[in-house]
Coordinates of C-alpha atoms in Angstrom, one line a residue:
Chain A
X10 CA 34.7 218.3 62.0
X11 CA 35.8 215.4 59.8
X12 CA 39.6 214.8 60.0
X13 CA 39.8 214.6 56.2
X14 CA 38.0 214.8 52.9
X15 CA 38.9 211.1 52.5
X16 CA 36.6 210.4 55.5
X17 CA 33.8 212.4 53.9
X18 CA 34.3 210.5 50.7
X19 CA 34.2 207.2 52.6
X20 CA 31.0 208.3 54.3
X21 CA 29.6 209.3 51.0
X22 CA 30.4 205.9 49.5
X23 CA 28.8 204.2 52.5
X24 CA 25.6 206.3 52.2
X25 CA 25.4 205.4 48.5
X26 CA 26.0 201.7 49.3
X27 CA 23.2 201.6 51.9
X28 CA 20.8 203.6 49.9
X29 CA 21.2 201.1 47.1
X30 CA 20.9 198.1 49.5
X31 CA 17.8 199.6 51.1
X32 CA 16.1 200.2 47.8
X33 CA 17.2 196.8 46.4
X34 CA 15.8 195.1 49.5
X35 CA 12.5 196.7 48.8
X36 CA 12.6 196.2 45.0
X37 CA 11.6 199.7 43.8
X38 CA 11.8 203.3 44.8
X39 CA 13.2 206.8 44.2
X40 CA 16.7 205.8 43.1
X41 CA 17.6 208.9 41.0
X42 CA 16.9 211.7 43.4
X43 CA 18.2 209.8 46.4
X44 CA 21.6 209.2 44.8
X45 CA 22.1 212.8 43.7
X46 CA 22.1 214.1 47.3
X47 CA 24.5 211.5 48.8
X48 CA 27.6 213.7 48.8
X49 CA 25.7 216.6 50.4
X50 CA 24.3 214.3 53.2
X51 CA 27.9 213.1 53.8
X52 CA 29.2 216.6 54.3
X53 CA 26.3 217.6 56.6
X54 CA 26.3 214.4 58.7
X55 CA 30.1 214.0 58.4
X56 CA 30.8 217.1 60.5
X57 CA 29.1 220.2 59.2
X58 CA 25.9 219.7 61.2
X59 CA 25.4 219.4 65.0
X60 CA 23.2 216.4 65.9
X61 CA 23.0 213.7 68.5
X62 CA 21.7 210.2 67.5
X63 CA 21.2 209.3 71.1
X64 CA 19.1 212.4 71.6
X65 CA 17.6 213.3 68.2
X66 CA 15.5 216.2 69.6
X67 CA 18.5 217.8 71.3
X68 CA 17.6 221.5 71.3
X69 CA 21.1 222.7 70.3
X70 CA 21.2 220.6 67.2
X71 CA 21.1 222.1 63.7
X72 CA 17.9 221.2 61.8
X73 CA 17.8 219.4 58.5
X74 CA 14.7 219.4 56.4
X75 CA 14.7 217.3 53.2
X76 CA 12.2 219.4 51.3
X77 CA 12.5 217.0 48.3
X78 CA 11.1 214.3 50.5
X79 CA 11.3 211.6 47.9
X80 CA 15.1 211.5 48.6
X81 CA 14.1 209.9 51.9
X82 CA 16.0 206.6 51.3
X83 CA 19.4 208.5 51.1
X84 CA 18.5 210.3 54.4
X85 CA 17.6 207.0 56.0
X86 CA 20.8 205.4 55.0
X87 CA 22.7 208.3 56.5
X88 CA 20.7 208.2 59.7
X89 CA 21.4 204.4 60.0
X90 CA 25.2 204.9 59.4
X91 CA 25.2 207.6 62.1
X92 CA 23.5 205.5 64.6
X93 CA 19.9 206.8 64.8
X94 CA 18.6 203.2 64.2
X95 CA 19.9 199.8 63.3
X96 CA 20.2 198.0 59.9
X97 CA 17.0 195.9 60.4
X98 CA 15.1 199.2 60.8
X99 CA 16.7 200.5 57.6
X100 CA 15.5 197.5 55.6
X101 CA 11.9 198.1 56.7
X102 CA 11.7 200.9 54.1
X103 CA 8.1 201.0 52.9
X104 CA 7.2 197.6 54.3
X105 CA 3.7 197.3 55.8
X106 CA 3.7 199.1 59.2
X107 CA 7.1 200.6 58.7
X108 CA 8.6 203.6 60.4
X109 CA 10.5 204.4 57.2
X110 CA 7.9 205.6 54.6
X111 CA 8.9 206.8 51.1
X112 CA 8.7 210.4 52.3
X113 CA 10.2 211.4 55.7
X114 CA 7.8 211.5 58.6
X115 CA 9.0 213.3 61.8
X116 CA 6.6 211.3 63.9
X117 CA 7.9 207.9 62.8
X118 CA 11.6 208.1 62.2
X119 CA 14.3 209.2 64.8
X120 CA 16.4 212.0 63.3
X121 CA 13.8 213.2 60.9
X122 CA 13.1 216.9 61.8
X123 CA 10.1 217.5 59.5
X124 CA 7.5 215.6 57.6
X125 CA 8.0 216.3 53.9
X126 CA 7.0 214.9 50.5
X127 CA 4.4 217.4 49.3
X128 CA 6.8 219.5 47.4
X129 CA 7.4 223.1 48.3
X130 CA 6.3 222.7 51.9
X131 CA 9.6 221.7 53.5
X132 CA 11.4 224.8 52.5
X133 CA 8.7 227.0 54.1
X134 CA 9.0 225.1 57.3
X135 CA 12.8 225.5 57.2
X136 CA 12.3 229.2 56.9
X137 CA 10.0 229.1 60.0
X138 CA 12.6 227.1 61.9
X139 CA 15.4 229.5 60.9
X140 CA 13.2 232.5 61.9
X141 CA 12.4 231.0 65.2
X142 CA 16.0 230.6 66.1
X143 CA 16.8 234.1 64.9
X144 CA 13.9 235.5 67.1
X145 CA 15.3 233.6 70.1
X146 CA 18.9 234.6 69.3
X147 CA 19.9 231.0 69.0
X148 CA 22.9 229.9 66.9
X149 CA 21.3 226.7 65.4
X150 CA 21.7 226.4 61.6
X151 CA 18.8 225.1 59.4
X152 CA 19.8 223.1 56.4
X153 CA 17.4 222.2 53.6
X154 CA 17.6 220.4 50.3
X155 CA 15.2 221.3 47.6
X156 CA 15.0 219.6 44.2
X157 CA 15.4 221.4 40.9
X158 CA 12.0 220.0 39.8
X159 CA 10.6 221.0 43.2
X160 CA 11.4 224.6 42.3
X161 CA 8.5 224.5 39.9
X162 CA 6.3 225.0 43.0
X163 CA 5.5 228.6 43.6
X164 CA 5.6 228.1 47.4
X165 CA 9.4 227.7 47.2
X166 CA 9.7 231.2 45.8
X167 CA 7.4 232.5 48.5
X168 CA 9.8 230.9 51.1
X169 CA 12.9 232.4 49.4
X170 CA 11.4 235.9 49.5
X171 CA 10.6 235.5 53.1
X172 CA 14.0 234.1 54.0
X173 CA 15.7 236.9 52.2
X174 CA 13.5 239.6 53.7
X175 CA 14.2 238.3 57.2
X176 CA 17.9 237.9 56.5
X177 CA 17.9 234.3 57.7
X178 CA 21.6 234.0 57.4
X179 CA 21.6 230.7 59.3
X180 CA 19.4 229.1 56.6
X181 CA 21.5 227.2 54.1
X182 CA 19.5 225.8 51.2
X183 CA 20.9 223.3 48.8
X184 CA 19.4 223.1 45.3
X185 CA 19.8 219.6 43.9
X186 CA 20.2 220.6 40.3
X187 CA 20.2 217.1 38.8
X188 CA 18.5 218.3 35.6
X189 CA 15.6 215.9 35.7
X190 CA 12.2 215.7 37.2
X191 CA 9.7 212.8 37.1
X192 CA 8.6 213.2 33.5
X193 CA 12.0 214.1 32.0
X194 CA 14.5 216.9 31.7
X195 CA 13.7 220.0 33.7
X196 CA 14.7 222.1 30.6
X197 CA 12.0 220.4 28.6
X198 CA 9.3 220.7 31.2
X199 CA 9.8 224.0 33.0
X200 CA 13.2 225.4 31.9
X201 CA 14.9 226.7 35.1
X202 CA 17.2 228.7 32.7
X203 CA 19.8 229.4 35.4
X204 CA 19.3 229.1 39.1
X205 CA 22.3 231.2 40.0
X206 CA 21.0 234.6 38.9
X207 CA 17.6 233.7 40.2
X208 CA 18.8 233.2 43.7
X209 CA 21.1 236.2 43.6
X210 CA 18.1 238.3 42.5
X211 CA 16.1 236.9 45.4
X212 CA 18.8 238.2 47.7
X213 CA 20.6 235.0 48.5
X214 CA 24.3 234.5 49.0
X215 CA 24.7 232.1 46.1
X216 CA 27.3 229.5 45.5
X217 CA 27.5 226.8 42.8
X218 CA 29.5 223.6 43.3
X219 CA 30.1 220.2 41.8
X220 CA 27.5 218.3 43.8
X221 CA 29.4 215.0 43.4
X222 CA 32.5 216.5 45.1
X223 CA 32.4 216.3 48.9
X224 CA 35.4 218.7 49.0
X225 CA 33.6 221.4 47.0
X226 CA 30.4 221.1 49.0
X227 CA 32.4 221.1 52.3
X228 CA 34.2 224.3 51.3
X229 CA 31.0 226.0 50.1
X230 CA 29.3 225.3 53.5
X231 CA 32.4 226.6 55.3
X232 CA 32.2 229.8 53.2
X233 CA 28.5 230.1 53.7
X234 CA 29.0 230.1 57.5
X235 CA 31.3 233.1 57.3
X236 CA 28.6 235.5 56.1
X237 CA 25.9 236.9 58.3
X238 CA 23.4 239.0 56.4
X239 CA 21.8 236.8 53.8
X240 CA 20.3 233.3 53.5
X241 CA 22.5 231.0 51.5
X242 CA 21.8 229.0 48.3
X243 CA 24.3 226.3 47.3
X244 CA 23.5 225.1 43.9
X245 CA 24.6 221.5 43.5
X246 CA 25.5 220.5 40.0
X247 CA 24.5 216.9 40.2
X248 CA 23.4 214.0 38.1
X249 CA 20.2 212.1 38.7
X250 CA 21.3 208.6 39.7
X251 CA 24.7 210.0 40.7
X252 CA 27.6 207.7 41.4
X253 CA 26.1 204.7 39.6
X254 CA 27.0 205.1 35.9
X255 CA 24.3 202.7 34.8
X256 CA 21.6 204.6 36.6
X257 CA 23.0 208.0 35.5
X258 CA 22.5 206.9 31.9
X259 CA 19.0 205.4 32.4
X260 CA 16.6 207.9 30.8
X261 CA 13.8 207.6 33.2
X262 CA 15.4 207.2 36.7
X263 CA 13.1 209.1 39.1
X264 CA 11.3 206.1 40.4
X265 CA 12.6 202.7 39.3
X266 CA 11.3 199.2 39.5
X267 CA 14.5 197.5 38.3
X268 CA 14.4 195.0 35.5
X269 CA 16.7 192.0 35.6
X270 CA 19.3 194.0 33.7
X271 CA 18.9 196.9 36.0
X272 CA 19.4 194.6 39.0
X273 CA 22.6 193.2 37.6
X274 CA 24.0 196.6 37.1
X275 CA 22.9 197.8 40.6
X276 CA 24.3 194.6 42.2
X277 CA 27.7 195.3 40.5
X278 CA 27.6 198.8 41.9
X279 CA 26.8 197.5 45.4
X280 CA 29.8 195.1 45.2
X281 CA 32.1 197.8 44.1
X282 CA 31.0 200.1 46.9
X283 CA 31.4 197.2 49.4
X284 CA 34.9 196.7 48.3
X285 CA 35.7 200.4 48.4
X286 CA 34.1 200.9 51.9
X287 CA 35.2 197.7 53.4
X288 CA 31.6 196.9 54.3
X289 CA 31.1 193.1 54.2
X290 CA 28.2 191.8 52.1
Chain B
X18 CA -28.7 226.4 81.3
X19 CA -26.7 229.5 80.7
X20 CA -27.7 233.0 81.6
X21 CA -27.5 235.0 78.4
X22 CA -28.3 238.4 77.2
X23 CA -31.6 238.6 75.3
X24 CA -31.4 242.2 74.1
X25 CA -29.8 240.9 70.9
X26 CA -27.7 244.0 70.7
X27 CA -24.3 244.3 69.1
X28 CA -21.4 244.2 71.5
X29 CA -19.5 247.5 71.7
X30 CA -16.2 245.8 70.8
X31 CA -15.5 244.3 67.5
X32 CA -14.3 240.7 67.2
X33 CA -11.1 241.8 65.5
X34 CA -10.3 244.0 68.5
X35 CA -11.0 241.1 70.8
X36 CA -8.5 239.0 68.8
X37 CA -5.8 241.6 68.7
X38 CA -6.2 242.6 72.3
X39 CA -6.3 239.0 73.5
X40 CA -3.3 238.0 71.4
X41 CA -1.3 241.0 72.6
X42 CA -2.1 240.2 76.2
X43 CA -1.2 236.5 75.7
X44 CA 2.0 237.3 73.8
X45 CA 3.1 239.8 76.5
X46 CA 2.8 237.0 79.1
X47 CA 4.4 234.3 76.9
X48 CA 7.4 235.2 74.6
X49 CA 6.8 231.9 72.7
X50 CA 3.6 233.2 71.2
X51 CA 4.1 234.5 67.7
X52 CA 1.3 236.1 65.7
X53 CA 1.4 235.6 61.9
X54 CA -0.4 237.7 59.3
X55 CA -0.5 237.7 55.5
X56 CA -0.8 241.4 54.8
X57 CA -4.1 241.7 56.7
X58 CA -2.8 243.2 60.0
X59 CA -4.8 246.3 59.6
X60 CA -7.9 244.4 58.7
X61 CA -7.8 242.5 62.0
X62 CA -6.0 245.4 64.0
X63 CA -3.0 243.3 65.0
X64 CA -0.8 246.2 63.9
X65 CA -1.0 247.3 67.5
X66 CA 1.0 244.2 68.5
X67 CA 3.8 245.0 66.1
X68 CA 4.1 248.4 67.8
X69 CA 4.3 246.9 71.3
X70 CA 6.2 243.7 70.7
X71 CA 7.6 243.7 67.2
X72 CA 9.3 240.4 67.5
X73 CA 6.1 238.6 68.2
X74 CA 4.1 239.5 65.2
X75 CA 5.4 238.6 61.8
X76 CA 3.7 240.0 58.7
X77 CA 4.5 237.2 56.1
X78 CA 3.3 239.2 53.1
X79 CA 0.7 237.9 50.7
X80 CA 1.8 234.3 50.8
X81 CA -0.5 232.1 52.7
X82 CA 1.1 228.8 51.8
X83 CA 4.4 229.9 53.0
X84 CA 2.9 231.5 56.1
X85 CA 1.4 228.1 57.1
X86 CA 4.8 226.5 56.6
X87 CA 6.5 229.2 58.7
X88 CA 3.9 228.5 61.4
X89 CA 4.9 224.8 61.2
X90 CA 8.5 225.7 61.6
X91 CA 7.8 227.9 64.6
X92 CA 5.9 225.1 66.2
X93 CA 8.6 222.6 65.5
X94 CA 11.0 224.8 67.6
X95 CA 8.5 225.2 70.5
X96 CA 6.8 228.4 69.6
X97 CA 3.0 228.8 69.6
X98 CA 1.9 230.4 66.4
X99 CA -1.4 232.2 66.2
X100 CA -2.1 232.8 62.5
X101 CA -4.8 235.0 61.0
X102 CA -6.0 235.5 57.5
X103 CA -9.4 235.5 55.8
X104 CA -10.9 232.0 56.2
X105 CA -10.9 231.2 52.5
X106 CA -7.1 231.9 52.3
X107 CA -6.4 229.9 55.4
X108 CA -8.3 226.9 54.1
X109 CA -9.3 226.8 50.4
X110 CA -6.1 228.5 49.3
X111 CA -3.5 226.7 51.4
X112 CA -5.3 223.4 52.1
X113 CA -2.5 221.0 51.4
X114 CA -0.1 223.1 53.6
X115 CA -2.8 223.0 56.3
X116 CA -3.2 219.3 55.9
X117 CA 0.4 218.1 55.6
X118 CA 2.6 220.7 57.3
X119 CA 0.3 221.4 60.2
X120 CA -1.8 218.4 60.8
X121 CA -0.2 215.3 59.3
X122 CA 3.0 216.5 61.0
X123 CA 0.9 217.0 64.2
X124 CA 2.1 220.5 65.1
X125 CA 0.7 223.1 67.5
X126 CA -0.9 225.8 65.5
X127 CA -3.8 228.2 66.1
X128 CA -5.6 229.6 63.1
X129 CA -8.2 232.4 63.1
X130 CA -10.2 232.5 59.8
X131 CA -12.0 235.8 59.7
X132 CA -14.9 237.1 57.7
X133 CA -17.1 234.1 58.3
X134 CA -19.5 233.5 55.3
X135 CA -21.8 236.4 54.4
X136 CA -20.0 238.8 56.7
X137 CA -17.3 239.2 54.0
X138 CA -19.9 241.6 52.5
X139 CA -18.3 243.7 49.7
X140 CA -15.4 241.4 49.2
X141 CA -17.9 239.2 47.5
X142 CA -17.8 235.7 46.1
X143 CA -14.0 235.3 45.8
X144 CA -13.6 236.1 49.5
X145 CA -16.8 234.6 50.9
X146 CA -16.0 231.3 52.6
X147 CA -18.8 228.8 53.1
X148 CA -16.4 225.8 53.1
X149 CA -13.8 226.4 55.8
X150 CA -15.5 224.4 58.5
X151 CA -16.0 221.5 56.1
X152 CA -12.4 221.5 54.9
X153 CA -11.0 221.6 58.4
X154 CA -13.5 219.2 59.9
X155 CA -12.3 216.3 57.8
X156 CA -8.7 216.7 58.9
X157 CA -7.9 213.9 61.5
X158 CA -7.3 215.4 64.9
X159 CA -8.3 219.0 64.1
X160 CA -10.3 221.0 66.5
X161 CA -12.9 223.2 64.6
X162 CA -14.7 226.1 66.2
X163 CA -17.0 228.8 65.1
X164 CA -17.2 231.5 67.8
X165 CA -20.5 233.4 68.3
X166 CA -19.5 236.4 70.5
X167 CA -16.7 238.4 72.0
X168 CA -16.6 236.7 75.4
X169 CA -16.4 233.3 73.7
X170 CA -13.6 234.4 71.4
X171 CA -11.6 235.9 74.2
X172 CA -12.0 232.8 76.3
X173 CA -11.2 230.3 73.6
X174 CA -8.1 232.1 72.3
X175 CA -6.8 232.0 75.9
X176 CA -7.7 228.3 76.4
X177 CA -6.0 227.0 73.2
X178 CA -2.7 228.4 74.2
X179 CA -2.4 225.6 76.7
X180 CA -3.8 222.8 74.5
X181 CA -1.3 221.3 72.1
X182 CA -2.7 220.8 68.6
X183 CA -4.3 222.3 65.6
X184 CA -7.2 224.7 66.3
X185 CA -9.2 226.4 63.6
X186 CA -11.4 229.2 64.8
X187 CA -13.9 230.9 62.6
X188 CA -15.1 234.4 63.3
X189 CA -16.7 237.5 61.9
X190 CA -14.5 240.6 62.1
X191 CA -16.9 243.3 63.1
X192 CA -19.3 243.4 66.1
X193 CA -21.1 240.3 67.1
X194 CA -24.4 240.2 69.0
X195 CA -23.5 240.1 72.7
X196 CA -24.7 236.7 74.0
X197 CA -22.5 235.8 77.0
X198 CA -21.4 237.7 80.0
X199 CA -17.7 238.4 80.2
X200 CA -17.1 235.8 83.0
X201 CA -18.9 233.0 81.0
X202 CA -16.9 229.7 80.8
X203 CA -16.7 227.5 77.7
X204 CA -15.6 223.9 77.3
X205 CA -14.2 223.0 73.9
X206 CA -16.3 220.1 72.7
X207 CA -19.4 220.9 74.8
X208 CA -22.3 222.8 73.3
X209 CA -24.0 225.6 75.2
X210 CA -27.7 225.2 75.9
X211 CA -29.0 228.8 75.7
X212 CA -32.7 228.0 76.0
X213 CA -34.4 224.8 77.0
X214 CA -37.5 223.5 75.1
X215 CA -39.6 220.5 74.5
X216 CA -41.0 220.8 71.0
X217 CA -38.1 221.4 68.7
X218 CA -34.3 222.1 69.0
X219 CA -32.5 224.7 67.0
X220 CA -28.8 224.1 66.9
X221 CA -26.8 227.1 65.6
X222 CA -23.3 228.5 65.3
X223 CA -21.8 232.0 64.8
X224 CA -24.1 234.8 63.7
X225 CA -27.0 232.3 63.5
X226 CA -27.1 231.8 67.3
X227 CA -28.8 235.2 67.8
X228 CA -31.1 234.5 64.9
X229 CA -32.0 231.2 66.4
X230 CA -32.8 232.8 69.8
X231 CA -35.1 235.3 68.1
X232 CA -36.8 232.6 66.1
X233 CA -37.5 230.8 69.3
X234 CA -39.1 234.0 70.7
X235 CA -41.3 234.0 67.6
X236 CA -42.2 230.3 68.1
X237 CA -43.0 231.0 71.8
X238 CA -45.7 233.3 70.6
X239 CA -47.2 230.3 68.9
X240 CA -46.8 228.3 72.0
X241 CA -44.0 226.3 70.6
X242 CA -41.3 225.7 73.0
X243 CA -38.0 225.6 71.1
X244 CA -34.6 224.7 72.7
X245 CA -31.6 226.7 71.3
X246 CA -28.0 225.3 71.4
X247 CA -24.9 227.2 70.5
X248 CA -22.8 224.3 69.1
X249 CA -19.6 226.3 68.8
X250 CA -17.3 223.3 68.6
X251 CA -17.9 221.5 65.3
X252 CA -15.2 219.0 66.2
X253 CA -14.9 217.2 68.5
X254 CA -18.7 217.3 68.4
X255 CA -20.9 217.1 71.5
X256 CA -22.7 213.8 70.6
X257 CA -24.4 213.4 74.0
X258 CA -26.0 216.8 73.9
X259 CA -27.3 216.4 70.3
X260 CA -28.7 212.9 71.1
X261 CA -30.2 214.1 74.3
X262 CA -32.1 217.0 72.6
X263 CA -33.1 214.7 69.7
X264 CA -34.7 212.4 72.3
X265 CA -36.2 215.2 74.2
X266 CA -37.7 217.2 71.3
X267 CA -37.8 214.8 68.4
X268 CA -37.2 217.6 65.9
X269 CA -33.9 219.3 65.0
X270 CA -33.2 222.3 62.9
X271 CA -29.6 223.5 62.3
X272 CA -28.7 227.0 61.2
X273 CA -25.3 228.0 59.9
X274 CA -23.6 230.8 57.9
X275 CA -21.8 228.0 55.9
X276 CA -22.5 225.4 53.3
X277 CA -24.9 222.8 54.7
X278 CA -22.6 220.2 53.2
X279 CA -19.8 219.5 55.6
X280 CA -20.6 222.1 58.2
X281 CA -22.9 222.1 61.2
X282 CA -25.9 220.5 59.5
X283 CA -23.8 217.7 58.2
X284 CA -22.0 217.2 61.5
X285 CA -25.3 217.0 63.4
X286 CA -26.9 214.7 60.8
X287 CA -23.9 212.4 61.1
X288 CA -24.4 212.0 64.8
X289 CA -28.2 211.6 64.6
X290 CA -28.2 209.2 61.6
X291 CA -25.9 206.8 63.5
X292 CA -27.2 207.2 67.0
X293 CA -30.7 208.5 67.0
X294 CA -32.3 209.0 63.6
X295 CA -34.3 212.2 63.8
X296 CA -36.1 214.2 61.2
X297 CA -34.2 217.4 60.7
X298 CA -33.8 220.5 58.5
X299 CA -30.5 222.2 57.7
X300 CA -30.5 225.9 57.2
X301 CA -27.4 227.3 55.5
X302 CA -25.8 227.8 52.1
X303 CA -27.1 225.3 49.7
X304 CA -25.2 224.8 46.3
X305 CA -24.4 228.5 46.0
X306 CA -21.4 230.7 45.8
X307 CA -21.0 234.0 47.6
X308 CA -21.7 237.5 46.2
X309 CA -21.3 241.1 47.2
X310 CA -23.8 242.8 49.5
X311 CA -24.5 244.0 53.0
X312 CA -24.7 241.3 55.6
X313 CA -28.4 241.9 56.2
X314 CA -29.2 241.7 52.5
X315 CA -27.1 238.5 52.1
X316 CA -28.8 236.9 55.1
X317 CA -32.1 237.4 53.3
X318 CA -30.7 236.1 50.1
X319 CA -29.4 232.9 51.7
X320 CA -32.2 232.4 54.2
X321 CA -30.0 233.1 57.2
X322 CA -32.7 235.0 59.2
X323 CA -34.8 234.4 62.2
X324 CA -37.9 234.5 60.0
X325 CA -36.5 231.7 57.9
X326 CA -35.6 229.6 60.9
X327 CA -39.1 230.2 62.4
X328 CA -40.8 229.1 59.1
X329 CA -38.6 226.1 58.8
X330 CA -39.4 225.1 62.4
X331 CA -43.1 225.3 61.6
X332 CA -42.7 223.3 58.5
X333 CA -40.7 220.7 60.4
X334 CA -43.5 220.5 63.0
X335 CA -46.1 220.4 60.2
X336 CA -47.9 223.4 61.6
X337 CA -49.7 225.8 59.4
X338 CA -48.1 229.2 59.2

């Protein structure tokens, strides 16, 4: 348990800082969708999830599956901060021979529970993990983050039907509703209309929170853990590029190869985050 | 050399019963074994498992992509999923799931693809899979098997429980010709020489093994001594055996209830072209889709008969019919 929401906010700032440093070190990458899940990762790795960086395969851990695998850089920053690997390892993102590929790989990176990146697949695997624990009467939670664009994939809805039918109440799915997918706004490509009623209709215990508020996310997970007959959907109202105003306003921010102007803005954001977190440059 | 039955009669037990009985037996011994189905339990008779041990057989509904993901999740947590569906759904329909969630992630998953090739009969072209072995064979690290009879299916289902990794096993659902005795042993990756010969070698899989044996009987009557190999493991392939028989007989004919592109014929040709170039013929489906019909009719249509193998062997040997 975190001692305070301030601590979670601090962790969130650090995850954002190292996500940016990691991507800037490489020079390109999935900025937008990494930044929109930072607060959620802070809540999970800041106390809501059981894990052990010394023993990442610890059987009693909770499982985390980043179904929207392109958010990998944010997960890697989190795993670094929590001691799964060192800073040099973090900056190997996507370098030749790296163990930190764009999309998470369970065979390469300590702390990555499942290989994801082909959208729609991670959430099915998460339901399998949750089912397995339920069959064995084990208390482990399974957390998964799916993207709003990812929910275009029919496989996700197969998984939701399955989770609901099997009453996988220890499966907690976050929907990163950052309103954008690769080619533009979700409402212009495949309009999600409203995720809330959809998840309710699929039999989920459904909550909607401000996905940039560690407090709201924290309380939603606490609430989710009190119920025991349905899987949980926590819809995160987020912004693609969240927490870096310049990137939030950038029209196309799924995968960025920053221009000189972009670099300046990102560098400014990094300096602000360093000041706020006390991390030295 | 293996002692085999040469009556070429159908076994009394259906392959689906063998699968269901074996899986039930294995699952009763090992609580980590979980059977998965996509609304085809009654087609493969695994509903008996749900009655006995309901927690060890999950009907995933008609969602093959999700079922494969669920299998991956079960494997991640130490379970051993045995998944069944029709071969085209397990491979063509959910290929990226098979590729990424099972294999790229290196998980421990056993898949039975049923209704091999023409034996899909009246389900017709949409359900007739001539590509599953090709699709699974190109996946790095996958083990790819086509079983030819009940004893083999029982034996291999039991073996793969103890071997970590992805195993794709193709079978027919109904009765197969009985080839092996119930105590026969099988080594994955090693072909079975069912008949030795000096003039030509017929390498076959699945329902074509019995056809190949009967073709060799017909050849015998012409004083042609044909070897017959059941190459039930397509991958890893038994290179040494193929090369040995190419050297011994100089002529190879393959016979498969599958597309000749990517299946047995391709696999054998790959070995021979690199290690011992040998003139060969490939019998199988060639640039065609499936269609409805009884198995015997479809075997005629696609040239999957002992007569066709016999004629192709004669042509290969340049002997007048």
